[in-house]
């Protein structure tokens, strides 16, 4: 069983994306400005163990408390059972993508502070489109222009910028949801 840690800012759509993957409403989804995930939860889905984490910038705990909780779970999962690899196989960084802004740079910095730049090598970035219809190439063109983000990713992944590092998702699931889940599984 592989361990997948879903990380990202509060309200980015981590729990919605996870529910989309497992096909259940297992993880609580918030619809307000406040966070609804207050501890690390997990769900075993076939060959995946999906970890839902409190969001970066959670409004019910300090940044240090959030980091400590995520790190403790990362350390404990080795002892959970013999079915897992005993390590984090992939980080799934979920970012809300809007026409005007993205938290991508801030979220990458948070991930780097938690697990180091080496974590970028095993990171897939989910750009949650929610209800926007932004063309894929517009999104990737915009990210390429974010020189600090591009440099951070290229240094961490140790290769030139690649669109395969990203998975575009729409939550709640649209007709494309099965394809989105398969794409995410392939890239992880």
XYZ file of C-alpha atoms in Angstrom:
188
model
C 0.000 0.000 0.000
C 1.289 3.454 -0.905
C 0.950 6.510 1.337
C -0.320 9.730 -0.226
C -0.304 12.920 1.841
C -2.737 15.575 0.601
C -1.552 19.033 1.595
C -2.536 22.606 0.776
C -4.096 25.782 2.073
C -7.366 25.778 3.975
C -10.202 25.797 1.442
C -8.102 24.576 -1.504
C -10.267 21.491 -2.002
C -8.151 18.719 -0.456
C -11.090 16.845 1.071
C -13.225 17.279 -2.070
C -10.413 15.902 -4.227
C -9.931 12.938 -1.870
C -13.672 12.186 -1.878
C -13.577 12.328 -5.673
C -10.788 9.720 -5.701
C -12.490 7.267 -3.360
C -15.995 7.888 -4.729
C -17.440 8.514 -1.255
C -18.233 11.492 0.954
C -15.808 10.219 3.599
C -13.775 13.353 4.326
C -15.718 16.329 5.683
C -15.903 19.185 3.186
C -16.257 22.775 4.353
C -18.338 25.366 2.575
C -17.506 28.328 4.798
C -14.378 30.373 5.347
C -13.425 28.290 8.391
C -11.460 25.060 8.276
C -13.194 21.736 8.864
C -10.202 19.330 9.009
C -8.703 19.643 12.475
C -6.570 16.487 12.575
C -4.892 14.096 10.169
C -7.338 11.444 8.919
C -6.768 8.566 6.521
C -8.694 6.205 4.308
C -7.456 2.991 2.710
C -8.428 2.890 -0.962
C -7.120 -0.235 -2.663
C -3.417 0.319 -3.169
C -3.602 3.850 -1.717
C -3.677 5.126 1.840
C -4.942 8.696 1.558
C -4.070 11.140 4.346
C -6.236 14.243 4.749
C -4.420 17.004 6.620
C -5.387 20.323 8.185
C -4.874 23.172 5.744
C -1.951 25.534 5.698
C -3.215 28.662 7.426
C -5.823 26.709 9.414
C -7.835 29.177 11.481
C -8.158 26.894 14.535
C -4.490 26.210 15.217
C -1.153 27.905 14.853
C 1.136 27.155 11.940
C 3.524 25.391 14.338
C 0.714 23.185 15.725
C -0.332 22.262 12.190
C 3.251 21.431 11.157
C 3.763 19.370 14.309
C 0.561 17.383 13.703
C 1.478 16.595 10.084
C 5.059 15.652 10.983
C 3.925 13.398 13.844
C 1.538 11.541 11.536
C 4.269 11.181 8.919
C 6.510 9.591 11.560
C 3.780 7.358 13.057
C 2.555 5.933 9.766
C 5.647 3.747 9.607
C 4.300 1.895 12.657
C 0.658 1.671 11.491
C 0.928 -1.762 9.861
C 3.056 -3.886 7.576
C 0.941 -3.168 4.479
C 2.479 0.240 3.825
C 5.810 1.184 2.350
C 6.675 2.886 5.634
C 7.256 6.219 3.948
C 5.421 8.965 2.136
C 5.209 7.780 -1.455
C 3.738 11.005 -2.814
C 2.770 14.450 -1.680
C -0.354 15.710 -3.409
C -0.318 19.491 -3.118
C -3.827 20.812 -3.765
C -4.058 24.477 -4.796
C -7.107 26.496 -5.673
C -6.650 27.929 -9.146
C -8.531 31.075 -10.092
C -8.103 33.454 -13.026
C -6.533 36.066 -10.725
C -4.462 34.219 -8.176
C -3.068 30.985 -6.876
C -1.451 30.077 -3.573
C 1.060 27.889 -5.369
C 4.222 29.756 -4.299
C 3.145 30.017 -0.669
C 2.034 26.370 -0.567
C 5.294 25.147 -2.120
C 7.244 27.127 0.475
C 5.131 25.558 3.229
C 5.752 22.055 1.840
C 9.478 22.791 1.584
C 9.549 24.016 5.202
C 7.777 20.861 6.381
C 9.653 18.180 4.438
C 12.532 19.892 2.631
C 13.140 20.554 -1.056
C 13.645 16.820 -1.602
C 9.859 16.418 -1.142
C 9.298 18.147 -4.510
C 10.652 15.067 -6.300
C 7.597 13.081 -5.170
C 5.027 15.888 -5.389
C 2.095 16.078 -7.765
C 0.319 19.429 -7.823
C -3.462 19.368 -8.178
C -4.817 22.643 -9.486
C -8.447 22.777 -8.407
C -10.470 24.691 -10.950
C -13.754 24.506 -9.019
C -16.264 26.306 -11.223
C -13.887 28.189 -13.481
C -13.322 27.320 -17.120
C -9.749 28.444 -17.602
C -8.085 26.819 -20.623
C -5.277 24.430 -19.616
C -2.638 26.229 -21.667
C -3.539 29.561 -20.049
C -2.911 28.013 -16.628
C 0.454 26.515 -17.614
C 1.498 29.697 -19.400
C 0.731 31.659 -16.228
C 2.722 29.206 -14.067
C 5.710 29.398 -16.435
C 5.675 33.194 -15.903
C 5.871 32.696 -12.121
C 9.670 32.634 -12.176
C 10.146 31.914 -8.460
C 7.686 28.991 -8.563
C 9.214 27.604 -11.746
C 12.747 27.876 -10.314
C 11.708 26.277 -7.000
C 10.092 23.327 -8.797
C 12.930 22.845 -11.284
C 15.510 22.834 -8.477
C 13.465 20.429 -6.344
C 12.568 18.071 -9.177
C 16.008 18.478 -10.774
C 14.596 18.746 -14.279
C 13.138 21.410 -16.598
C 9.555 22.599 -16.096
C 7.046 19.935 -17.086
C 3.257 20.060 -17.250
C 3.200 16.419 -16.098
C 3.924 17.677 -12.571
C 0.350 19.004 -12.497
C -3.118 17.531 -12.525
C -6.091 19.752 -13.285
C -9.241 18.865 -11.355
C -12.714 20.251 -11.109
C -14.504 19.803 -7.810
C -17.263 18.962 -7.302
C -16.702 16.153 -9.818
C -17.773 16.834 -13.345
C -18.198 14.326 -16.149
C -14.395 14.289 -16.347
C -13.968 13.047 -12.762
C -13.057 9.441 -13.670
C -10.429 10.726 -16.075
C -9.126 13.134 -13.432
C -8.741 10.346 -10.883
C -6.912 8.132 -13.356
C -4.635 11.026 -14.358
C -3.772 11.720 -10.716
C -3.065 8.031 -10.038
C -0.765 7.864 -13.064
C 1.179 10.956 -12.050
C 1.612 9.774 -8.463
